[in-house]
PDB file of C-alpha atoms in Angstrom:
ATOM      1  CA  UNK A   3       0.000   0.000   0.000  1.00  0.00           C
ATOM      2  CA  UNK A   4       1.545   3.371  -1.015  1.00  0.00           C
ATOM      3  CA  UNK A   5       2.247   5.797   1.847  1.00  0.00           C
ATOM      4  CA  UNK A   6      -0.367   8.485   2.429  1.00  0.00           C
ATOM      5  CA  UNK A   7       0.593  12.106   1.746  1.00  0.00           C
ATOM      6  CA  UNK A   8      -0.018  14.718   4.442  1.00  0.00           C
ATOM      7  CA  UNK A   9      -1.102  18.286   3.757  1.00  0.00           C
ATOM      8  CA  UNK A  10       2.435  19.461   4.580  1.00  0.00           C
ATOM      9  CA  UNK A  11       3.920  17.006   2.083  1.00  0.00           C
ATOM     10  CA  UNK A  12       1.400  18.132  -0.532  1.00  0.00           C
ATOM     11  CA  UNK A  13       2.514  21.754  -0.027  1.00  0.00           C
ATOM     12  CA  UNK A  14       6.158  20.665  -0.270  1.00  0.00           C
ATOM     13  CA  UNK A  15       5.475  18.767  -3.493  1.00  0.00           C
ATOM     14  CA  UNK A  16       3.594  21.751  -4.944  1.00  0.00           C
ATOM     15  CA  UNK A  17       6.513  24.129  -4.277  1.00  0.00           C
ATOM     16  CA  UNK A  18       9.020  21.646  -5.717  1.00  0.00           C
ATOM     17  CA  UNK A  19       6.923  21.210  -8.872  1.00  0.00           C
ATOM     18  CA  UNK A  20       6.682  24.997  -9.242  1.00  0.00           C
ATOM     19  CA  UNK A  21      10.495  25.311  -8.973  1.00  0.00           C
ATOM     20  CA  UNK A  22      10.914  22.587 -11.606  1.00  0.00           C
ATOM     21  CA  UNK A  23       8.441  24.289 -13.951  1.00  0.00           C
ATOM     22  CA  UNK A  24      10.512  27.476 -13.781  1.00  0.00           C
ATOM     23  CA  UNK A  25      13.949  25.847 -13.805  1.00  0.00           C
ATOM     24  CA  UNK A  26      13.621  23.466 -16.748  1.00  0.00           C
ATOM     25  CA  UNK A  27      12.151  25.867 -19.378  1.00  0.00           C
ATOM     26  CA  UNK A  28      14.358  28.730 -18.166  1.00  0.00           C
ATOM     27  CA  UNK A  29      17.595  26.800 -18.506  1.00  0.00           C
ATOM     28  CA  UNK A  30      16.523  25.180 -21.782  1.00  0.00           C
ATOM     29  CA  UNK A  31      16.034  28.755 -22.999  1.00  0.00           C
ATOM     30  CA  UNK A  32      19.610  29.600 -21.924  1.00  0.00           C
ATOM     31  CA  UNK A  33      20.984  26.653 -23.925  1.00  0.00           C
ATOM     32  CA  UNK A  34      18.778  27.579 -26.879  1.00  0.00           C
ATOM     33  CA  UNK A  35      19.970  31.205 -26.773  1.00  0.00           C
ATOM     34  CA  UNK A  36      23.631  30.180 -26.927  1.00  0.00           C
ATOM     35  CA  UNK A  37      22.831  27.890 -29.850  1.00  0.00           C
ATOM     36  CA  UNK A  38      21.080  30.540 -31.965  1.00  0.00           C
ATOM     37  CA  UNK A  39      23.244  33.579 -31.165  1.00  0.00           C
ATOM     38  CA  UNK A  40      26.807  33.489 -32.495  1.00  0.00           C
ATOM     39  CA  UNK A  41      27.730  36.315 -30.094  1.00  0.00           C
ATOM     40  CA  UNK A  42      27.168  33.897 -27.185  1.00  0.00           C
ATOM     41  CA  UNK A  43      29.658  31.299 -28.370  1.00  0.00           C
ATOM     42  CA  UNK A  44      32.824  32.175 -26.427  1.00  0.00           C
ATOM     43  CA  UNK A  45      34.236  30.020 -23.620  1.00  0.00           C
ATOM     44  CA  UNK A  46      32.337  31.776 -20.834  1.00  0.00           C
ATOM     45  CA  UNK A  47      28.982  31.010 -22.412  1.00  0.00           C
ATOM     46  CA  UNK A  48      30.038  27.397 -23.061  1.00  0.00           C
ATOM     47  CA  UNK A  49      30.594  27.063 -19.308  1.00  0.00           C
ATOM     48  CA  UNK A  50      27.243  28.776 -18.728  1.00  0.00           C
ATOM     49  CA  UNK A  51      25.648  26.107 -20.941  1.00  0.00           C
ATOM     50  CA  UNK A  52      27.279  23.404 -18.789  1.00  0.00           C
ATOM     51  CA  UNK A  53      25.821  25.121 -15.719  1.00  0.00           C
ATOM     52  CA  UNK A  54      22.413  25.297 -17.414  1.00  0.00           C
ATOM     53  CA  UNK A  55      22.536  21.571 -18.272  1.00  0.00           C
ATOM     54  CA  UNK A  56      23.105  20.800 -14.585  1.00  0.00           C
ATOM     55  CA  UNK A  57      20.199  23.080 -13.643  1.00  0.00           C
ATOM     56  CA  UNK A  58      17.905  21.397 -16.191  1.00  0.00           C
ATOM     57  CA  UNK A  59      18.818  18.053 -14.621  1.00  0.00           C
ATOM     58  CA  UNK A  60      17.996  19.435 -11.166  1.00  0.00           C
ATOM     59  CA  UNK A  61      14.501  20.348 -12.338  1.00  0.00           C
ATOM     60  CA  UNK A  62      13.909  17.232 -14.437  1.00  0.00           C
ATOM     61  CA  UNK A  63      15.649  14.605 -12.277  1.00  0.00           C
ATOM     62  CA  UNK A  64      16.675  15.757  -8.786  1.00  0.00           C
ATOM     63  CA  UNK A  65      13.385  17.422  -7.832  1.00  0.00           C
ATOM     64  CA  UNK A  66      11.257  14.368  -8.818  1.00  0.00           C
ATOM     65  CA  UNK A  67      13.672  12.163  -6.840  1.00  0.00           C
ATOM     66  CA  UNK A  68      13.496  14.567  -3.872  1.00  0.00           C
ATOM     67  CA  UNK A  69       9.702  14.334  -3.965  1.00  0.00           C
ATOM     68  CA  UNK A  70      10.007  10.528  -4.023  1.00  0.00           C
ATOM     69  CA  UNK A  71      12.331  10.569  -1.002  1.00  0.00           C
ATOM     70  CA  UNK A  72       9.979  12.935   0.843  1.00  0.00           C
ATOM     71  CA  UNK A  73       7.123  10.480   0.377  1.00  0.00           C
ATOM     72  CA  UNK A  74       9.420   7.906   1.962  1.00  0.00           C
ATOM     73  CA  UNK A  75       9.006   4.683  -0.018  1.00  0.00           C
ATOM     74  CA  UNK A  76      10.395   1.401   1.287  1.00  0.00           C
ATOM     75  CA  UNK A  77      13.396   0.464  -0.891  1.00  0.00           C
ATOM     76  CA  UNK A  78      16.583  -1.542  -0.830  1.00  0.00           C
ATOM     77  CA  UNK A  79      19.547   0.379   0.614  1.00  0.00           C
ATOM     78  CA  UNK A  80      21.474   0.662  -2.672  1.00  0.00           C
ATOM     79  CA  UNK A  81      18.350   1.700  -4.573  1.00  0.00           C
ATOM     80  CA  UNK A  82      17.904   4.592  -2.150  1.00  0.00           C
ATOM     81  CA  UNK A  83      21.609   5.406  -2.459  1.00  0.00           C
ATOM     82  CA  UNK A  84      21.272   5.658  -6.250  1.00  0.00           C
ATOM     83  CA  UNK A  85      18.329   8.024  -5.782  1.00  0.00           C
ATOM     84  CA  UNK A  86      20.359  10.239  -3.423  1.00  0.00           C
ATOM     85  CA  UNK A  87      23.563  10.532  -5.515  1.00  0.00           C
ATOM     86  CA  UNK A  88      22.393  12.601  -8.557  1.00  0.00           C
ATOM     87  CA  UNK A  89      22.052  15.784  -6.493  1.00  0.00           C
ATOM     88  CA  UNK A  90      25.679  15.370  -5.348  1.00  0.00           C
ATOM     89  CA  UNK A  91      26.871  14.998  -8.948  1.00  0.00           C
ATOM     90  CA  UNK A  92      24.934  18.025 -10.207  1.00  0.00           C
ATOM     91  CA  UNK A  93      25.926  20.250  -7.293  1.00  0.00           C
ATOM     92  CA  UNK A  94      29.577  19.471  -7.926  1.00  0.00           C
ATOM     93  CA  UNK A  95      29.153  20.108 -11.649  1.00  0.00           C
ATOM     94  CA  UNK A  96      27.644  23.528 -10.913  1.00  0.00           C
ATOM     95  CA  UNK A  97      30.497  24.461  -8.578  1.00  0.00           C
ATOM     96  CA  UNK A  98      33.160  23.441 -11.090  1.00  0.00           C
ATOM     97  CA  UNK A  99      31.346  25.274 -13.907  1.00  0.00           C
ATOM     98  CA  UNK A 100      31.268  28.421 -11.759  1.00  0.00           C
ATOM     99  CA  UNK A 101      34.983  27.994 -11.031  1.00  0.00           C
ATOM    100  CA  UNK A 102      35.720  27.578 -14.752  1.00  0.00           C
ATOM    101  CA  UNK A 103      33.720  30.745 -15.496  1.00  0.00           C
ATOM    102  CA  UNK A 104      35.684  32.669 -12.854  1.00  0.00           C
ATOM    103  CA  UNK A 105      39.039  31.494 -14.235  1.00  0.00           C
ATOM    104  CA  UNK A 106      37.892  32.358 -17.766  1.00  0.00           C
ATOM    105  CA  UNK A 107      36.930  35.926 -16.775  1.00  0.00           C
ATOM    106  CA  UNK A 108      40.266  36.293 -14.972  1.00  0.00           C
ATOM    107  CA  UNK A 109      42.174  35.292 -18.106  1.00  0.00           C
ATOM    108  CA  UNK A 110      40.126  37.724 -20.209  1.00  0.00           C
ATOM    109  CA  UNK A 111      41.286  40.682 -18.136  1.00  0.00           C
ATOM    110  CA  UNK A 112      44.757  39.381 -17.253  1.00  0.00           C
ATOM    111  CA  UNK A 113      45.895  38.451 -20.787  1.00  0.00           C
ATOM    112  CA  UNK A 114      43.369  40.110 -23.150  1.00  0.00           C
ATOM    113  CA  UNK A 115      45.700  40.026 -26.171  1.00  0.00           C
ATOM    114  CA  UNK A 116      46.602  36.343 -25.794  1.00  0.00           C
ATOM    115  CA  UNK A 117      43.249  35.182 -24.438  1.00  0.00           C
ATOM    116  CA  UNK A 118      41.935  33.686 -27.698  1.00  0.00           C
ATOM    117  CA  UNK A 119      45.166  31.755 -28.204  1.00  0.00           C
ATOM    118  CA  UNK A 120      45.136  30.398 -24.648  1.00  0.00           C
ATOM    119  CA  UNK A 121      41.399  29.671 -24.300  1.00  0.00           C
ATOM    120  CA  UNK A 122      40.427  27.806 -27.458  1.00  0.00           C
ATOM    121  CA  UNK A 123      37.063  26.059 -28.052  1.00  0.00           C
ATOM    122  CA  UNK A 124      38.860  22.714 -27.847  1.00  0.00           C
ATOM    123  CA  UNK A 125      40.385  23.541 -24.458  1.00  0.00           C
ATOM    124  CA  UNK A 126      37.012  24.796 -23.213  1.00  0.00           C
ATOM    125  CA  UNK A 127      35.377  21.506 -24.289  1.00  0.00           C
ATOM    126  CA  UNK A 128      38.112  19.503 -22.520  1.00  0.00           C
ATOM    127  CA  UNK A 129      37.627  21.614 -19.373  1.00  0.00           C
ATOM    128  CA  UNK A 130      33.856  21.032 -19.430  1.00  0.00           C
ATOM    129  CA  UNK A 131      34.334  17.279 -19.925  1.00  0.00           C
ATOM    130  CA  UNK A 132      36.863  17.229 -17.088  1.00  0.00           C
ATOM    131  CA  UNK A 133      34.444  19.064 -14.791  1.00  0.00           C
ATOM    132  CA  UNK A 134      31.694  16.533 -15.463  1.00  0.00           C
ATOM    133  CA  UNK A 135      33.986  13.518 -15.024  1.00  0.00           C
ATOM    134  CA  UNK A 136      35.259  14.889 -11.706  1.00  0.00           C
ATOM    135  CA  UNK A 137      31.667  15.634 -10.644  1.00  0.00           C
ATOM    136  CA  UNK A 138      30.659  12.024 -11.259  1.00  0.00           C
ATOM    137  CA  UNK A 139      33.661  10.766  -9.265  1.00  0.00           C
ATOM    138  CA  UNK A 140      32.889  13.055  -6.296  1.00  0.00           C
ATOM    139  CA  UNK A 141      29.120  12.539  -6.442  1.00  0.00           C
ATOM    140  CA  UNK A 142      29.281   8.750  -6.793  1.00  0.00           C
ATOM    141  CA  UNK A 143      31.835   8.271  -3.993  1.00  0.00           C
ATOM    142  CA  UNK A 144      29.051   7.051  -1.632  1.00  0.00           C
ATOM    143  CA  UNK A 145      28.290   4.281  -4.145  1.00  0.00           C
ATOM    144  CA  UNK A 146      31.905   3.098  -3.785  1.00  0.00           C
ATOM    145  CA  UNK A 147      31.519   2.464  -0.046  1.00  0.00           C
ATOM    146  CA  UNK A 148      31.495   5.774   1.863  1.00  0.00           C
ATOM    147  CA  UNK A 149      27.913   5.443   3.078  1.00  0.00           C
ATOM    148  CA  UNK A 150      25.809   4.281   6.033  1.00  0.00           C
ATOM    149  CA  UNK A 151      25.426   0.646   4.941  1.00  0.00           C
ATOM    150  CA  UNK A 152      27.304  -0.796   7.960  1.00  0.00           C
ATOM    151  CA  UNK A 153      25.087   0.972  10.492  1.00  0.00           C
ATOM    152  CA  UNK A 154      21.926   0.028   8.586  1.00  0.00           C
ATOM    153  CA  UNK A 155      23.056  -3.609   8.309  1.00  0.00           C
ATOM    154  CA  UNK A 156      23.689  -3.784  12.062  1.00  0.00           C
ATOM    155  CA  UNK A 157      20.198  -2.487  12.773  1.00  0.00           C
ATOM    156  CA  UNK A 158      18.768  -4.846  10.149  1.00  0.00           C
ATOM    157  CA  UNK A 159      20.550  -7.882  11.650  1.00  0.00           C
ATOM    158  CA  UNK A 160      19.541  -6.874  15.187  1.00  0.00           C
ATOM    159  CA  UNK A 161      15.923  -7.273  14.090  1.00  0.00           C
ATOM    160  CA  UNK A 162      16.683 -10.800  12.902  1.00  0.00           C
ATOM    161  CA  UNK A 163      16.318  -9.902   9.218  1.00  0.00           C
ATOM    162  CA  UNK A 164      18.387 -11.393   6.416  1.00  0.00           C
ATOM    163  CA  UNK A 165      19.587 -10.180   2.990  1.00  0.00           C
ATOM    164  CA  UNK A 166      20.024  -6.598   1.780  1.00  0.00           C
ATOM    165  CA  UNK A 167      18.373  -4.110   4.147  1.00  0.00           C
ATOM    166  CA  UNK A 168      15.041  -2.604   3.153  1.00  0.00           C
ATOM    167  CA  UNK A 169      14.656   0.903   4.536  1.00  0.00           C
ATOM    168  CA  UNK A 170      12.470   3.964   4.384  1.00  0.00           C
ATOM    169  CA  UNK A 171      14.389   5.933   1.774  1.00  0.00           C
ATOM    170  CA  UNK A 172      15.792   9.117   3.326  1.00  0.00           C
ATOM    171  CA  UNK A 173      18.900  11.068   2.320  1.00  0.00           C
ATOM    172  CA  UNK A 174      20.538  11.086   5.760  1.00  0.00           C
ATOM    173  CA  UNK A 175      19.803   7.390   6.247  1.00  0.00           C
ATOM    174  CA  UNK A 176      22.037   6.354   3.325  1.00  0.00           C
ATOM    175  CA  UNK A 177      24.518   9.247   2.871  1.00  0.00           C
ATOM    176  CA  UNK A 178      27.232   9.515   5.517  1.00  0.00           C
ATOM    177  CA  UNK A 179      27.431  12.909   7.237  1.00  0.00           C
ATOM    178  CA  UNK A 180      31.219  12.430   7.439  1.00  0.00           C
ATOM    179  CA  UNK A 181      31.234  12.270   3.637  1.00  0.00           C
ATOM    180  CA  UNK A 182      28.931  15.300   3.336  1.00  0.00           C
ATOM    181  CA  UNK A 183      30.936  17.488   5.723  1.00  0.00           C
ATOM    182  CA  UNK A 184      34.580  16.393   5.593  1.00  0.00           C
ATOM    183  CA  UNK A 185      34.767  15.418   1.911  1.00  0.00           C
ATOM    184  CA  UNK A 186      31.937  17.134   0.058  1.00  0.00           C
ATOM    185  CA  UNK A 187      31.778  20.446   1.943  1.00  0.00           C
ATOM    186  CA  UNK A 188      35.302  20.949   3.331  1.00  0.00           C
ATOM    187  CA  UNK A 189      37.073  19.736   0.158  1.00  0.00           C
ATOM    188  CA  UNK A 190      34.785  20.191  -2.856  1.00  0.00           C
ATOM    189  CA  UNK A 191      32.425  23.047  -1.943  1.00  0.00           C
ATOM    190  CA  UNK A 192      33.987  25.509   0.495  1.00  0.00           C
ATOM    191  CA  UNK A 193      37.539  25.779  -1.000  1.00  0.00           C
ATOM    192  CA  UNK A 194      36.253  26.347  -4.582  1.00  0.00           C
ATOM    193  CA  UNK A 195      33.799  28.997  -3.318  1.00  0.00           C
ATOM    194  CA  UNK A 196      36.570  30.822  -1.428  1.00  0.00           C
ATOM    195  CA  UNK A 197      38.874  30.544  -4.448  1.00  0.00           C
ATOM    196  CA  UNK A 198      36.173  32.046  -6.679  1.00  0.00           C
ATOM    197  CA  UNK A 199      35.720  34.958  -4.298  1.00  0.00           C
ATOM    198  CA  UNK A 200      39.461  35.662  -4.480  1.00  0.00           C
ATOM    199  CA  UNK A 201      39.440  35.357  -8.277  1.00  0.00           C
ATOM    200  CA  UNK A 202      36.568  37.830  -8.671  1.00  0.00           C
ATOM    201  CA  UNK A 203      38.216  40.271  -6.259  1.00  0.00           C
ATOM    202  CA  UNK A 204      41.338  40.105  -8.431  1.00  0.00           C
ATOM    203  CA  UNK A 205      39.235  40.503 -11.602  1.00  0.00           C
ATOM    204  CA  UNK A 206      37.570  43.637 -10.239  1.00  0.00           C
ATOM    205  CA  UNK A 207      40.952  44.989  -9.107  1.00  0.00           C
ATOM    206  CA  UNK A 208      42.535  44.439 -12.537  1.00  0.00           C
ATOM    207  CA  UNK A 209      39.564  45.966 -14.362  1.00  0.00           C
ATOM    208  CA  UNK A 210      39.462  49.048 -12.129  1.00  0.00           C
ATOM    209  CA  UNK A 211      43.218  49.441 -12.541  1.00  0.00           C
ATOM    210  CA  UNK A 212      42.937  49.254 -16.334  1.00  0.00           C
ATOM    211  CA  UNK A 213      39.935  51.582 -16.462  1.00  0.00           C
ATOM    212  CA  UNK A 214      41.772  54.225 -14.424  1.00  0.00           C
ATOM    213  CA  UNK A 215      44.818  53.853 -16.644  1.00  0.00           C
ATOM    214  CA  UNK A 216      42.789  54.052 -19.863  1.00  0.00           C
ATOM    215  CA  UNK A 217      40.744  57.012 -18.674  1.00  0.00           C
ATOM    216  CA  UNK A 218      43.899  59.004 -18.099  1.00  0.00           C
ATOM    217  CA  UNK A 219      45.171  57.949 -21.514  1.00  0.00           C
ATOM    218  CA  UNK A 220      41.847  58.864 -23.190  1.00  0.00           C
ATOM    219  CA  UNK A 221      41.820  55.572 -25.078  1.00  0.00           C
ATOM    220  CA  UNK A 222      38.336  54.678 -26.277  1.00  0.00           C
ATOM    221  CA  UNK A 223      38.476  51.019 -27.346  1.00  0.00           C
ATOM    222  CA  UNK A 224      40.262  49.614 -24.258  1.00  0.00           C
ATOM    223  CA  UNK A 225      37.884  51.697 -22.139  1.00  0.00           C
ATOM    224  CA  UNK A 226      34.918  50.029 -23.869  1.00  0.00           C
ATOM    225  CA  UNK A 227      36.465  46.553 -23.551  1.00  0.00           C
ATOM    226  CA  UNK A 228      37.158  46.785 -19.819  1.00  0.00           C
ATOM    227  CA  UNK A 229      33.831  48.516 -19.200  1.00  0.00           C
ATOM    228  CA  UNK A 230      32.021  45.537 -20.759  1.00  0.00           C
ATOM    229  CA  UNK A 231      34.234  43.124 -18.810  1.00  0.00           C
ATOM    230  CA  UNK A 232      33.326  44.920 -15.564  1.00  0.00           C
ATOM    231  CA  UNK A 233      29.607  44.605 -16.280  1.00  0.00           C
ATOM    232  CA  UNK A 234      29.727  40.927 -17.225  1.00  0.00           C
ATOM    233  CA  UNK A 235      31.962  40.177 -14.208  1.00  0.00           C
ATOM    234  CA  UNK A 236      29.391  41.819 -11.912  1.00  0.00           C
ATOM    235  CA  UNK A 237      26.637  39.635 -13.368  1.00  0.00           C
ATOM    236  CA  UNK A 238      28.649  36.425 -13.013  1.00  0.00           C
ATOM    237  CA  UNK A 239      29.731  37.360  -9.493  1.00  0.00           C
ATOM    238  CA  UNK A 240      26.020  37.746  -8.696  1.00  0.00           C
ATOM    239  CA  UNK A 241      25.445  34.195  -9.981  1.00  0.00           C
ATOM    240  CA  UNK A 242      28.195  32.999  -7.623  1.00  0.00           C
ATOM    241  CA  UNK A 243      26.720  34.948  -4.690  1.00  0.00           C
ATOM    242  CA  UNK A 244      23.262  33.441  -5.267  1.00  0.00           C
ATOM    243  CA  UNK A 245      24.762  29.949  -5.479  1.00  0.00           C
ATOM    244  CA  UNK A 246      26.588  30.393  -2.167  1.00  0.00           C
ATOM    245  CA  UNK A 247      23.500  31.912  -0.549  1.00  0.00           C
ATOM    246  CA  UNK A 248      21.413  28.961  -1.734  1.00  0.00           C
ATOM    247  CA  UNK A 249      23.731  26.116  -0.784  1.00  0.00           C
ATOM    248  CA  UNK A 250      25.584  27.203   2.366  1.00  0.00           C
ATOM    249  CA  UNK A 251      22.533  26.917   4.698  1.00  0.00           C
ATOM    250  CA  UNK A 252      22.081  23.219   3.896  1.00  0.00           C
ATOM    251  CA  UNK A 253      25.781  22.519   4.381  1.00  0.00           C
ATOM    252  CA  UNK A 254      25.712  24.392   7.699  1.00  0.00           C
ATOM    253  CA  UNK A 255      22.791  22.204   8.796  1.00  0.00           C
ATOM    254  CA  UNK A 256      24.834  19.139   7.797  1.00  0.00           C
ATOM    255  CA  UNK A 257      27.695  20.390   9.988  1.00  0.00           C
ATOM    256  CA  UNK A 258      25.272  20.786  12.910  1.00  0.00           C
ATOM    257  CA  UNK A 259      24.008  17.243  12.340  1.00  0.00           C
ATOM    258  CA  UNK A 260      27.552  15.856  12.429  1.00  0.00           C
ATOM    259  CA  UNK A 261      29.133  17.940  15.184  1.00  0.00           C
ATOM    260  CA  UNK A 262      26.088  18.312  17.427  1.00  0.00           C
ATOM    261  CA  UNK A 263      23.906  15.202  17.085  1.00  0.00           C
ATOM    262  CA  UNK A 264      21.831  16.196  20.112  1.00  0.00           C
ATOM    263  CA  UNK A 265      21.026  19.643  18.709  1.00  0.00           C
ATOM    264  CA  UNK A 266      17.441  20.079  17.582  1.00  0.00           C
ATOM    265  CA  UNK A 267      16.997  21.172  13.967  1.00  0.00           C
ATOM    266  CA  UNK A 268      13.503  22.496  13.203  1.00  0.00           C
ATOM    267  CA  UNK A 269      12.217  20.615  10.161  1.00  0.00           C
ATOM    268  CA  UNK A 270      11.022  23.881   8.625  1.00  0.00           C
ATOM    269  CA  UNK A 271      14.664  25.071   8.451  1.00  0.00           C
ATOM    270  CA  UNK A 272      15.642  21.901   6.609  1.00  0.00           C
ATOM    271  CA  UNK A 273      12.810  22.351   4.116  1.00  0.00           C
ATOM    272  CA  UNK A 274      13.746  26.016   3.553  1.00  0.00           C
ATOM    273  CA  UNK A 275      17.376  24.982   2.941  1.00  0.00           C
ATOM    274  CA  UNK A 276      16.245  22.338   0.449  1.00  0.00           C
ATOM    275  CA  UNK A 277      13.984  24.827  -1.349  1.00  0.00           C
ATOM    276  CA  UNK A 278      16.922  27.244  -1.608  1.00  0.00           C
ATOM    277  CA  UNK A 279      19.200  24.616  -3.179  1.00  0.00           C
ATOM    278  CA  UNK A 280      16.600  23.560  -5.728  1.00  0.00           C
ATOM    279  CA  UNK A 281      15.433  27.132  -6.330  1.00  0.00           C
ATOM    280  CA  UNK A 282      18.956  28.173  -7.246  1.00  0.00           C
ATOM    281  CA  UNK A 283      18.586  26.229 -10.493  1.00  0.00           C
ATOM    282  CA  UNK A 284      15.744  28.588 -11.472  1.00  0.00           C
ATOM    283  CA  UNK A 285      17.576  31.814 -10.556  1.00  0.00           C
ATOM    284  CA  UNK A 286      20.297  31.942 -13.203  1.00  0.00           C
ATOM    285  CA  UNK A 287      18.102  32.437 -16.318  1.00  0.00           C
ATOM    286  CA  UNK A 288      16.362  35.311 -14.517  1.00  0.00           C
ATOM    287  CA  UNK A 289      19.718  36.937 -13.759  1.00  0.00           C
ATOM    288  CA  UNK A 290      20.853  36.504 -17.369  1.00  0.00           C
ATOM    289  CA  UNK A 291      17.619  38.055 -18.668  1.00  0.00           C
ATOM    290  CA  UNK A 292      17.837  41.126 -16.435  1.00  0.00           C
ATOM    291  CA  UNK A 293      21.609  41.634 -16.384  1.00  0.00           C
ATOM    292  CA  UNK A 294      23.029  40.527 -19.763  1.00  0.00           C
ATOM    293  CA  UNK A 295      21.505  42.271 -22.758  1.00  0.00           C
ATOM    294  CA  UNK A 296      22.600  39.712 -25.355  1.00  0.00           C
ATOM    295  CA  UNK A 297      20.716  37.039 -23.457  1.00  0.00           C
ATOM    296  CA  UNK A 298      17.685  39.273 -23.011  1.00  0.00           C
ATOM    297  CA  UNK A 299      17.497  40.151 -26.701  1.00  0.00           C
ATOM    298  CA  UNK A 300      17.980  36.518 -27.733  1.00  0.00           C
ATOM    299  CA  UNK A 301      15.304  35.343 -25.296  1.00  0.00           C
ATOM    300  CA  UNK A 302      12.864  37.848 -26.843  1.00  0.00           C
ATOM    301  CA  UNK A 303      13.802  36.748 -30.356  1.00  0.00           C
ATOM    302  CA  UNK A 304      13.175  33.087 -29.493  1.00  0.00           C
ATOM    303  CA  UNK A 305       9.836  34.030 -27.920  1.00  0.00           C
ATOM    304  CA  UNK A 306       8.746  36.066 -30.922  1.00  0.00           C
ATOM    305  CA  UNK A 307       9.961  33.560 -33.517  1.00  0.00           C
ATOM    306  CA  UNK A 308       8.699  30.342 -31.960  1.00  0.00           C
ATOM    307  CA  UNK A 309       5.870  31.199 -29.580  1.00  0.00           C
ATOM    308  CA  UNK A 310       4.245  34.399 -30.894  1.00  0.00           C
ATOM    309  CA  UNK A 311       4.899  33.705 -34.580  1.00  0.00           C
ATOM    310  CA  UNK A 312       6.186  37.239 -35.012  1.00  0.00           C
ATOM    311  CA  UNK A 313       9.761  37.042 -36.335  1.00  0.00           C
ATOM    312  CA  UNK A 314      12.050  39.450 -34.541  1.00  0.00           C
ATOM    313  CA  UNK A 315      14.693  41.506 -36.323  1.00  0.00           C
ATOM    314  CA  UNK A 316      18.165  39.926 -36.581  1.00  0.00           C
ATOM    315  CA  UNK A 317      20.221  40.019 -33.407  1.00  0.00           C
ATOM    316  CA  UNK A 318      22.852  42.743 -33.355  1.00  0.00           C
ATOM    317  CA  UNK A 319      25.997  40.932 -32.229  1.00  0.00           C
ATOM    318  CA  UNK A 320      27.618  44.246 -31.307  1.00  0.00           C
ATOM    319  CA  UNK A 321      25.145  44.926 -28.518  1.00  0.00           C
ATOM    320  CA  UNK A 322      26.764  45.801 -25.203  1.00  0.00           C
ATOM    321  CA  UNK A 323      26.901  42.951 -22.728  1.00  0.00           C
ATOM    322  CA  UNK A 324      24.503  44.659 -20.319  1.00  0.00           C
ATOM    323  CA  UNK A 325      22.255  47.640 -19.968  1.00  0.00           C
ATOM    324  CA  UNK A 326      24.147  50.921 -19.770  1.00  0.00           C
ATOM    325  CA  UNK A 327      22.613  51.697 -16.412  1.00  0.00           C
ATOM    326  CA  UNK A 328      23.830  48.466 -14.764  1.00  0.00           C
TER     327      UNK A 328
END
């Protein structure tokens, strides 16, 4: 008999479905925009596509699995473990894509004349593939043995049961908090986030330095180049800030679970933290639309061409990266 769903669970499921309905079309639109607009084909936007692919998977795969876990079906241990691992893979992919974007923006302002020789499409593709491979290794580590199987088996045997344990599928029941805190958070989440903060601080410093130098030299083209770089860097730094704001609360709760097992965690805080992590996948297309003009114009063109049947004028690839008032 399937488990009954409470009113609270129904509300949770409704919010998750709403997030998915925003996240999936929004990020598909991002991928579509990069495909149709040649001006969005440099390395940065390739990494943005990788980030969007991860966000589509959050809406199409992770959220349905999260809803399944919330309902709490009875499953074999390793089945539940397989359900829990995709979110770890996609989170890591997002972090590495954000790190790649930060490094790319740094190279654009540090070596602008040699940038296109250093960052080629082939190297960008290799970097994206490497990010995804590493994400699978990190995210699937619990499948290789770093999980709660031993504790579950002891409890299963204590009840006189035989064979593979059958459990109520819950994330914390199968995923080790030592893995989540010591390996996932302290190694693969927190250090990359801190490194990205340092990179963006250096990017802003280099851009401001160049802008001051070019203003005094009254040089128009470099002024325009670094002005556009400053605007796009602000937008991408905002993406990073929103990611950190969305994911740090859940990792902090994991730290509390590990270091203070007796501490009471209100369930509403856990649900809010989960909503933030899933909601982050829906935020990026909104930021792109409001902050980066090439995305905004391309989104409107796609809407007019394919949904309103009113072909838009050709996209001007010389548009500034963002609105002048940003």
